[in-house]
Amino acid sequence: MKFVPEKKPIYEETLDSLSERIAEGGEKPFRAKQVMEWLYKKRVGSWDEMTNLPKSFREWLDNEYEIAPAKQVLMKQAGDVTDKLLLQLGDGSLIETVIIRVPQEGVGLEHSRKTVCISTQVGCAFGCKFCASGLDGWKRNLSAGEIVAQLLQVCFLEDARTPRARPEIPSFDNIVVMGMGEPLANYDNLLAALKIVNADWGLNFGARRITVSTSGVVPQIKRLAEEPFQFRLAISLHGATNEVREQIMPINKRWPLEELLPAAKQFSRKQGRMLTLEYILIEDINDQLEQAERLAEIALDLRAHVNLIPYNTVEGLPWKRPNILRQDRFVSVLKDRGASVTIRREKGHEINAACGQLRLQTEKELRATGA
Ligand code: SAH
Ligand code: SF4
Protein backbone atom coordinates (compact mmCIF):
# COMPACT_ATOMS: atom_id res chain seq x y z
CA MET A 1 0.00 0.00 0.00
CA LYS A 2 1.37 3.40 -0.90
CA PHE A 3 0.30 6.38 1.13
CA VAL A 4 0.00 9.54 -0.97
CA PRO A 5 -0.37 12.71 1.09
CA GLU A 6 -2.49 15.54 -0.34
CA LYS A 7 0.33 18.06 -0.17
CA LYS A 8 3.99 17.35 -0.75
CA PRO A 9 6.00 17.15 2.48
CA ILE A 10 8.44 20.07 2.54
CA TYR A 11 11.11 17.93 4.24
CA GLU A 12 11.42 15.93 1.05
CA GLU A 13 12.71 18.80 -1.07
CA THR A 14 16.33 19.54 -1.81
CA LEU A 15 17.52 23.09 -2.37
CA ASP A 16 17.52 22.48 -6.15
CA SER A 17 14.13 20.79 -6.32
CA LEU A 18 12.53 23.47 -4.17
CA SER A 19 14.05 26.27 -6.27
CA GLU A 20 12.63 24.63 -9.40
CA ARG A 21 9.19 24.15 -7.91
CA ILE A 22 9.13 27.75 -6.65
CA ALA A 23 10.12 29.02 -10.11
CA GLU A 24 7.37 26.92 -11.72
CA GLY A 25 4.93 28.45 -9.28
CA GLY A 26 5.92 31.91 -10.54
CA GLU A 27 7.76 32.84 -7.34
CA LYS A 28 11.39 33.92 -6.90
CA PRO A 29 13.69 30.86 -6.80
CA PHE A 30 16.19 32.47 -4.36
CA ARG A 31 13.49 32.17 -1.74
CA ALA A 32 14.24 28.42 -1.58
CA LYS A 33 17.42 29.21 0.34
CA GLN A 34 15.46 31.30 2.81
CA VAL A 35 12.94 28.52 3.32
CA MET A 36 15.75 26.01 3.97
CA GLU A 37 17.28 28.39 6.54
CA TRP A 38 14.02 28.54 8.41
CA LEU A 39 13.55 24.79 8.25
CA TYR A 40 17.02 23.54 9.10
CA LYS A 41 18.95 26.35 10.83
CA LYS A 42 16.27 28.20 12.76
CA ARG A 43 14.10 25.09 12.74
CA VAL A 44 10.65 26.56 12.95
CA GLY A 45 7.61 24.33 12.62
CA SER A 46 5.15 26.64 10.84
CA TRP A 47 5.03 28.95 7.81
CA ASP A 48 3.94 31.90 9.92
CA GLU A 49 7.21 31.92 11.80
CA MET A 50 9.12 32.50 8.53
CA THR A 51 8.82 36.22 9.03
CA ASN A 52 11.10 37.48 6.26
CA LEU A 53 8.96 35.80 3.58
CA PRO A 54 6.12 37.80 1.99
CA LYS A 55 2.70 36.73 3.19
CA SER A 56 1.58 35.77 -0.33
CA PHE A 57 4.58 33.45 -0.67
CA ARG A 58 3.85 31.87 2.71
CA GLU A 59 0.30 31.23 1.48
CA TRP A 60 1.67 29.64 -1.67
CA LEU A 61 3.91 27.40 0.44
CA ASP A 62 0.98 26.45 2.64
CA ASN A 63 -1.08 25.44 -0.41
CA GLU A 64 1.71 23.36 -1.90
CA TYR A 65 3.43 21.81 1.09
CA GLU A 66 2.86 19.89 4.27
CA ILE A 67 5.17 21.11 7.04
CA ALA A 68 4.15 18.65 9.79
CA PRO A 69 4.29 15.08 8.46
CA ALA A 70 4.71 13.62 11.97
CA LYS A 71 2.84 14.38 15.15
CA GLN A 72 4.17 13.37 18.55
CA VAL A 73 1.56 11.28 20.33
CA LEU A 74 3.53 9.91 23.26
CA MET A 75 6.86 10.34 25.00
CA LYS A 76 8.24 7.81 27.44
CA GLN A 77 11.34 8.39 29.50
CA ALA A 78 13.67 5.90 31.15
CA GLY A 79 15.36 7.79 33.98
CA ASP A 80 17.04 10.75 32.34
CA VAL A 81 18.82 8.61 29.86
CA THR A 82 16.41 7.62 27.12
CA ASP A 83 13.43 9.40 25.62
CA LYS A 84 11.26 7.44 23.31
CA LEU A 85 8.95 9.33 20.98
CA LEU A 86 5.97 7.69 19.39
CA LEU A 87 5.06 9.62 16.25
CA GLN A 88 1.90 9.42 14.21
CA LEU A 89 2.15 9.91 10.46
CA GLY A 90 -0.41 11.38 8.09
CA ASP A 91 -2.08 7.99 7.47
CA GLY A 92 -2.28 7.21 11.20
CA SER A 93 0.73 4.83 11.19
CA LEU A 94 2.89 4.86 14.28
CA ILE A 95 6.68 4.98 14.28
CA GLU A 96 9.34 5.29 16.95
CA THR A 97 12.23 7.67 17.37
CA VAL A 98 14.55 7.39 20.37
CA ILE A 99 16.94 9.87 21.99
CA ILE A 100 19.70 8.17 23.95
CA ARG A 101 21.90 10.24 26.28
CA VAL A 102 25.36 9.11 27.27
CA PRO A 103 26.11 10.47 30.73
CA GLN A 104 29.51 12.16 30.96
CA GLU A 105 31.42 13.09 34.03
CA GLY A 106 31.20 16.72 35.07
CA VAL A 107 28.48 17.54 32.51
CA GLY A 108 24.77 17.90 33.22
CA LEU A 109 22.64 15.31 31.38
CA GLU A 110 21.05 17.98 29.22
CA HIS A 111 24.52 18.71 27.78
CA SER A 112 25.62 15.07 27.53
CA ARG A 113 26.25 13.39 24.21
CA LYS A 114 23.10 12.35 22.44
CA THR A 115 22.35 9.73 19.83
CA VAL A 116 19.11 9.74 17.90
CA CYS A 117 17.71 6.46 16.62
CA ILE A 118 15.35 6.73 13.64
CA SER A 119 12.92 4.38 11.87
CA THR A 120 12.74 3.80 8.13
CA GLN A 121 9.63 1.65 7.67
CA VAL A 122 6.30 1.03 9.34
CA GLY A 123 6.80 -2.56 10.53
CA CYS A 124 9.36 -4.81 8.89
CA ALA A 125 9.14 -7.61 6.32
CA PHE A 126 12.25 -9.48 7.42
CA GLY A 127 10.66 -11.31 10.33
CA CYS A 128 13.65 -11.89 12.59
CA LYS A 129 12.30 -14.21 15.24
CA PHE A 130 13.39 -12.11 18.24
CA CYS A 131 12.26 -8.68 17.03
CA ALA A 132 9.09 -6.76 17.87
CA SER A 133 9.21 -4.67 14.66
CA GLY A 134 8.51 -7.61 12.41
CA LEU A 135 5.78 -9.26 14.49
CA ASP A 136 2.97 -7.51 12.66
CA GLY A 137 4.68 -7.67 9.29
CA TRP A 138 5.52 -4.81 6.97
CA LYS A 139 3.11 -1.97 6.33
CA ARG A 140 4.95 0.55 4.20
CA ASN A 141 8.18 2.42 3.56
CA LEU A 142 8.66 5.82 5.11
CA SER A 143 9.09 8.66 2.64
CA ALA A 144 12.30 10.69 2.73
CA GLY A 145 10.32 13.52 4.32
CA GLU A 146 9.07 11.27 7.10
CA ILE A 147 12.60 10.12 7.85
CA VAL A 148 13.88 13.72 8.01
CA ALA A 149 10.83 14.79 10.05
CA GLN A 150 11.82 12.45 12.89
CA LEU A 151 15.07 14.36 13.32
CA LEU A 152 13.27 17.68 13.19
CA GLN A 153 10.88 16.47 15.86
CA VAL A 154 13.88 15.70 18.07
CA CYS A 155 15.32 19.14 17.28
CA PHE A 156 12.07 20.85 18.33
CA LEU A 157 12.24 19.07 21.69
CA GLU A 158 15.92 19.54 22.30
CA ASP A 159 16.11 23.13 21.03
CA ALA A 160 13.58 24.05 23.71
CA ARG A 161 15.37 22.05 26.41
CA THR A 162 19.03 22.79 25.72
CA PRO A 163 20.01 26.39 24.96
CA ARG A 164 23.24 26.32 22.98
CA ALA A 165 25.92 28.77 21.86
CA ARG A 166 25.35 27.89 18.17
CA PRO A 167 21.64 27.19 17.89
CA GLU A 168 21.85 26.53 14.14
CA ILE A 169 23.61 23.22 14.83
CA PRO A 170 21.42 20.31 15.97
CA SER A 171 22.15 19.29 19.54
CA PHE A 172 22.67 15.58 18.90
CA ASP A 173 26.01 13.99 18.13
CA ASN A 174 25.13 10.80 16.31
CA ILE A 175 22.34 9.36 14.23
CA VAL A 176 21.75 5.63 14.15
CA VAL A 177 19.33 4.15 11.65
CA MET A 178 18.33 1.31 13.97
CA GLY A 179 14.68 1.96 14.67
CA MET A 180 11.81 0.13 13.08
CA GLY A 181 12.33 -1.39 9.65
CA GLU A 182 15.17 -2.50 7.44
CA PRO A 183 16.84 0.69 6.13
CA LEU A 184 18.42 -0.94 3.09
CA ALA A 185 15.02 -2.24 1.97
CA ASN A 186 13.98 1.42 1.63
CA TYR A 187 17.24 2.44 0.01
CA ASP A 188 16.18 5.33 -2.23
CA ASN A 189 14.14 7.17 0.40
CA LEU A 190 16.82 6.58 3.03
CA LEU A 191 19.54 8.02 0.81
CA ALA A 192 17.38 10.97 -0.24
CA ALA A 193 16.75 11.72 3.47
CA LEU A 194 20.38 11.33 4.51
CA LYS A 195 21.47 13.65 1.71
CA ILE A 196 19.18 16.34 3.14
CA VAL A 197 20.49 15.68 6.65
CA ASN A 198 24.07 15.92 5.38
CA ALA A 199 23.69 18.95 3.03
CA ASP A 200 25.16 22.28 4.11
CA TRP A 201 21.77 23.92 3.44
CA GLY A 202 20.11 21.09 5.42
CA LEU A 203 20.99 19.88 8.91
CA ASN A 204 24.67 19.98 7.89
CA PHE A 205 25.23 16.78 9.83
CA GLY A 206 28.41 14.79 9.04
CA ALA A 207 27.95 11.46 7.23
CA ARG A 208 30.65 9.98 9.45
CA ARG A 209 28.36 10.42 12.42
CA ILE A 210 25.51 8.47 10.79
CA THR A 211 25.33 4.69 11.24
CA VAL A 212 23.09 2.56 9.07
CA SER A 213 22.22 -0.83 10.54
CA THR A 214 21.23 -3.73 8.31
CA SER A 215 20.20 -7.31 8.80
CA GLY A 216 22.27 -8.09 5.70
CA VAL A 217 20.67 -7.03 2.39
CA VAL A 218 23.75 -7.93 0.38
CA PRO A 219 23.09 -6.14 -2.95
CA GLN A 220 22.30 -2.89 -1.12
CA ILE A 221 25.41 -3.15 1.06
CA LYS A 222 27.38 -3.31 -2.18
CA ARG A 223 25.48 -0.33 -3.51
CA LEU A 224 26.06 1.70 -0.34
CA ALA A 225 29.77 0.95 -0.63
CA GLU A 226 29.81 2.86 -3.91
CA GLU A 227 28.09 6.00 -2.59
CA PRO A 228 30.17 9.15 -2.18
CA PHE A 229 29.12 9.45 1.48
CA GLN A 230 31.08 7.95 4.33
CA PHE A 231 28.26 6.54 6.38
CA ARG A 232 29.07 3.98 9.02
CA LEU A 233 27.68 0.49 8.61
CA ALA A 234 26.51 -1.88 11.33
CA ILE A 235 25.63 -5.45 10.47
CA SER A 236 23.16 -7.34 12.63
CA LEU A 237 24.91 -10.69 12.75
CA HIS A 238 23.38 -12.44 15.80
CA GLY A 239 24.77 -15.79 14.69
CA ALA A 240 28.35 -16.66 13.75
CA THR A 241 27.45 -19.74 11.69
CA ASN A 242 24.71 -20.20 9.10
CA GLU A 243 23.16 -22.89 11.23
CA VAL A 244 22.58 -20.59 14.20
CA ARG A 245 21.88 -17.44 12.21
CA GLU A 246 19.23 -18.93 9.94
CA GLN A 247 17.29 -20.21 12.95
CA ILE A 248 16.56 -16.66 14.03
CA MET A 249 17.03 -14.56 10.89
CA PRO A 250 15.17 -15.77 7.80
CA ILE A 251 17.25 -13.36 5.65
CA ASN A 252 20.21 -15.69 6.17
CA LYS A 253 18.59 -18.20 3.78
CA ARG A 254 18.53 -15.58 1.04
CA TRP A 255 22.00 -14.16 1.79
CA PRO A 256 24.05 -16.58 3.90
CA LEU A 257 27.31 -15.67 5.62
CA GLU A 258 29.44 -16.65 2.62
CA GLU A 259 27.73 -13.83 0.70
CA LEU A 260 27.25 -11.36 3.54
CA LEU A 261 30.78 -11.35 4.92
CA PRO A 262 32.55 -10.60 1.60
CA ALA A 263 30.05 -7.77 0.95
CA ALA A 264 30.81 -6.36 4.40
CA LYS A 265 34.51 -6.58 3.67
CA GLN A 266 34.04 -4.82 0.35
CA PHE A 267 32.19 -2.02 2.14
CA SER A 268 34.89 -1.49 4.72
CA ARG A 269 37.62 -1.55 2.07
CA LYS A 270 35.84 0.93 -0.21
CA GLN A 271 34.79 3.29 2.55
CA GLY A 272 37.88 2.85 4.73
CA ARG A 273 35.62 2.61 7.76
CA MET A 274 35.55 0.18 10.64
CA LEU A 275 32.38 -1.88 10.60
CA THR A 276 30.32 -2.77 13.62
CA LEU A 277 28.95 -6.26 14.08
CA GLU A 278 25.90 -6.29 16.30
CA TYR A 279 25.28 -9.47 18.21
CA ILE A 280 22.31 -9.86 20.52
CA LEU A 281 22.94 -12.45 23.23
CA ILE A 282 19.98 -14.82 23.54
CA GLU A 283 20.16 -17.64 26.06
CA ASP A 284 20.76 -21.09 24.54
CA ILE A 285 20.21 -19.76 21.05
CA ASN A 286 23.43 -18.00 20.11
CA ASP A 287 25.43 -17.62 23.33
CA GLN A 288 27.56 -20.79 23.11
CA LEU A 289 31.30 -20.26 23.41
CA GLU A 290 31.87 -21.84 19.97
CA GLN A 291 29.78 -18.99 18.56
CA ALA A 292 32.02 -16.52 20.41
CA GLU A 293 35.09 -18.15 18.90
CA ARG A 294 33.73 -18.04 15.38
CA LEU A 295 32.52 -14.47 15.94
CA ALA A 296 36.03 -13.46 17.01
CA GLU A 297 37.43 -14.93 13.76
CA ILE A 298 34.89 -13.06 11.67
CA ALA A 299 35.54 -9.78 13.51
CA LEU A 300 39.30 -10.10 13.15
CA ASP A 301 39.00 -10.92 9.46
CA LEU A 302 36.72 -7.93 8.81
CA ARG A 303 38.60 -5.73 11.29
CA ALA A 304 35.19 -5.00 12.76
CA HIS A 305 34.13 -3.93 16.22
CA VAL A 306 31.69 -6.25 17.99
CA ASN A 307 28.80 -4.72 19.88
CA LEU A 308 27.18 -7.30 22.16
CA ILE A 309 23.61 -6.55 23.25
CA PRO A 310 21.97 -8.66 25.96
CA TYR A 311 18.53 -9.52 24.58
CA ASN A 312 15.69 -7.21 25.51
CA THR A 313 12.60 -9.26 26.33
CA VAL A 314 9.66 -8.82 23.95
CA GLU A 315 6.17 -9.58 25.18
CA GLY A 316 4.85 -12.71 23.55
CA LEU A 317 8.29 -14.06 22.57
CA PRO A 318 10.01 -16.87 24.47
CA TRP A 319 13.60 -15.56 24.37
CA LYS A 320 15.64 -14.19 27.23
CA ARG A 321 19.14 -12.89 27.86
CA PRO A 322 21.84 -15.11 29.38
CA ASN A 323 22.88 -14.36 32.97
CA ILE A 324 25.75 -11.95 33.60
CA LEU A 325 28.24 -14.76 34.12
CA ARG A 326 27.49 -16.27 30.71
CA GLN A 327 27.57 -12.82 29.12
CA ASP A 328 30.99 -12.17 30.64
CA ARG A 329 32.34 -15.50 29.46
CA PHE A 330 31.24 -14.71 25.93
CA VAL A 331 32.99 -11.34 26.11
CA SER A 332 36.20 -12.94 27.47
CA VAL A 333 36.46 -15.33 24.53
CA LEU A 334 36.33 -12.41 22.11
CA LYS A 335 38.81 -10.36 24.12
CA ASP A 336 41.23 -13.26 24.53
CA ARG A 337 41.34 -13.67 20.79
CA GLY A 338 42.12 -10.00 20.33
CA ALA A 339 38.77 -8.82 18.95
CA SER A 340 37.54 -5.29 19.67
CA VAL A 341 34.36 -5.72 21.71
CA THR A 342 31.95 -3.80 23.93
CA ILE A 343 28.87 -5.04 25.68
CA ARG A 344 25.93 -2.68 25.75
CA ARG A 345 24.30 -2.80 29.14
CA GLU A 346 21.48 -1.20 27.27
CA LYS A 347 19.56 1.85 28.32
CA GLY A 348 15.84 2.18 28.24
CA HIS A 349 15.00 -1.44 29.00
CA GLU A 350 12.14 -0.30 31.19
CA ILE A 351 10.46 1.76 28.46
CA ASN A 352 10.50 -0.98 25.85
CA ALA A 353 13.38 0.60 24.00
CA ALA A 354 14.10 -2.38 21.76
CA CYS A 355 13.00 -1.54 18.27
CA GLY A 356 9.31 -1.72 17.55
CA GLN A 357 8.15 -2.55 21.05
CA LEU A 358 6.49 0.70 22.02
CA ARG A 359 4.51 0.79 18.79
CA LEU A 360 3.46 -2.82 19.16
CA GLN A 361 2.25 -2.24 22.69
CA THR A 362 0.39 0.96 21.77
CA GLU A 363 -1.31 -0.67 18.78
CA LYS A 364 -2.39 -3.55 21.01
CA GLU A 365 -3.84 -1.07 23.49
CA LEU A 366 -5.60 0.85 20.73
CA ARG A 367 -7.08 -2.38 19.36
CA ALA A 368 -8.15 -3.46 22.80
CA THR A 369 -9.94 -0.16 23.35
CA GLY A 370 -11.37 -0.24 19.83
CA ALA A 371 -9.73 3.12 18.97
N1 SAH B 1 16.60 -3.73 10.46
C1 SAH B 1 17.87 -3.26 10.87
C2 SAH B 1 17.81 -2.05 11.77
C3 SAH B 1 16.75 -2.03 12.82
S1 SAH B 1 16.90 -3.21 14.14
C4 SAH B 1 18.68 -4.36 11.49
O1 SAH B 1 18.13 -5.43 11.74
O2 SAH B 1 19.87 -4.15 11.70
C5 SAH B 1 18.21 -2.51 15.12
C6 SAH B 1 18.91 -3.52 16.01
O3 SAH B 1 18.06 -3.89 17.11
C7 SAH B 1 19.27 -4.81 15.29
O4 SAH B 1 20.58 -5.20 15.55
C8 SAH B 1 18.27 -5.75 15.88
O5 SAH B 1 18.68 -7.05 15.72
C9 SAH B 1 18.18 -5.27 17.31
N2 SAH B 1 17.05 -5.82 18.07
C10 SAH B 1 15.84 -6.18 17.62
N3 SAH B 1 15.08 -6.69 18.62
C11 SAH B 1 15.84 -6.64 19.72
C12 SAH B 1 15.62 -7.03 21.08
N4 SAH B 1 14.48 -7.54 21.48
N5 SAH B 1 16.65 -6.86 21.97
C13 SAH B 1 17.82 -6.30 21.56
N6 SAH B 1 18.06 -5.90 20.31
C14 SAH B 1 17.10 -6.09 19.39
FE1 SF4 C 1 13.46 -6.09 10.71
FE2 SF4 C 1 15.84 -5.45 11.84
FE3 SF4 C 1 13.76 -6.34 13.33
FE4 SF4 C 1 15.01 -8.02 11.68
S1 SF4 C 1 15.91 -6.98 13.46
S2 SF4 C 1 12.77 -7.84 11.92
S3 SF4 C 1 15.48 -6.69 9.96
S4 SF4 C 1 13.85 -4.43 12.18
Coordinates of C-alpha atoms and ligand atoms in Angstrom, one line a residue, residues 117-118 120 124 126 128 130-133 177-183 212-216 234-238 249 278-280 309-314 317 344 346 354-355 357, ligand 1:
C117 CA 17.7 6.5 16.6
I118 CA 15.4 6.7 13.6
T120 CA 12.7 3.8 8.1
C124 CA 9.4 -4.8 8.9
F126 CA 12.3 -9.5 7.4
C128 CA 13.6 -11.9 12.6
F130 CA 13.4 -12.1 18.2
C131 CA 12.3 -8.7 17.0
A132 CA 9.1 -6.8 17.9
S133 CA 9.2 -4.7 14.7
V177 CA 19.3 4.1 11.7
M178 CA 18.3 1.3 14.0
G179 CA 14.7 2.0 14.7
M180 CA 11.8 0.1 13.1
G181 CA 12.3 -1.4 9.7
E182 CA 15.2 -2.5 7.4
P183 CA 16.8 0.7 6.1
V212 CA 23.1 2.6 9.1
S213 CA 22.2 -0.8 10.5
T214 CA 21.2 -3.7 8.3
S215 CA 20.2 -7.3 8.8
G216 CA 22.3 -8.1 5.7
A234 CA 26.5 -1.9 11.3
I235 CA 25.6 -5.5 10.5
S236 CA 23.2 -7.3 12.6
L237 CA 24.9 -10.7 12.8
H238 CA 23.4 -12.4 15.8
M249 CA 17.0 -14.6 10.9
E278 CA 25.9 -6.3 16.3
Y279 CA 25.3 -9.5 18.2
I280 CA 22.3 -9.9 20.5
I309 CA 23.6 -6.5 23.3
P310 CA 22.0 -8.7 26.0
Y311 CA 18.5 -9.5 24.6
N312 CA 15.7 -7.2 25.5
T313 CA 12.6 -9.3 26.3
V314 CA 9.7 -8.8 23.9
L317 CA 8.3 -14.1 22.6
R344 CA 25.9 -2.7 25.7
E346 CA 21.5 -1.2 27.3
A354 CA 14.1 -2.4 21.8
C355 CA 13.0 -1.5 18.3
Q357 CA 8.2 -2.5 21.0
Ligands
SAH1 N1 16.6 -3.7 10.5 C1 17.9 -3.3 10.9 C2 17.8 -2.0 11.8 C3 16.7 -2.0 12.8 S1 16.9 -3.2 14.1 C4 18.7 -4.4 11.5 O1 18.1 -5.4 11.7 O2 19.9 -4.2 11.7 C5 18.2 -2.5 15.1 C6 18.9 -3.5 16.0 O3 18.1 -3.9 17.1 C7 19.3 -4.8 15.3 O4 20.6 -5.2 15.5 C8 18.3 -5.7 15.9 O5 18.7 -7.1 15.7 C9 18.2 -5.3 17.3 N2 17.0 -5.8 18.1 C10 15.8 -6.2 17.6 N3 15.1 -6.7 18.6 C11 15.8 -6.6 19.7 C12 15.6 -7.0 21.1 N4 14.5 -7.5 21.5 N5 16.6 -6.9 22.0 C13 17.8 -6.3 21.6 N6 18.1 -5.9 20.3 C14 17.1 -6.1 19.4

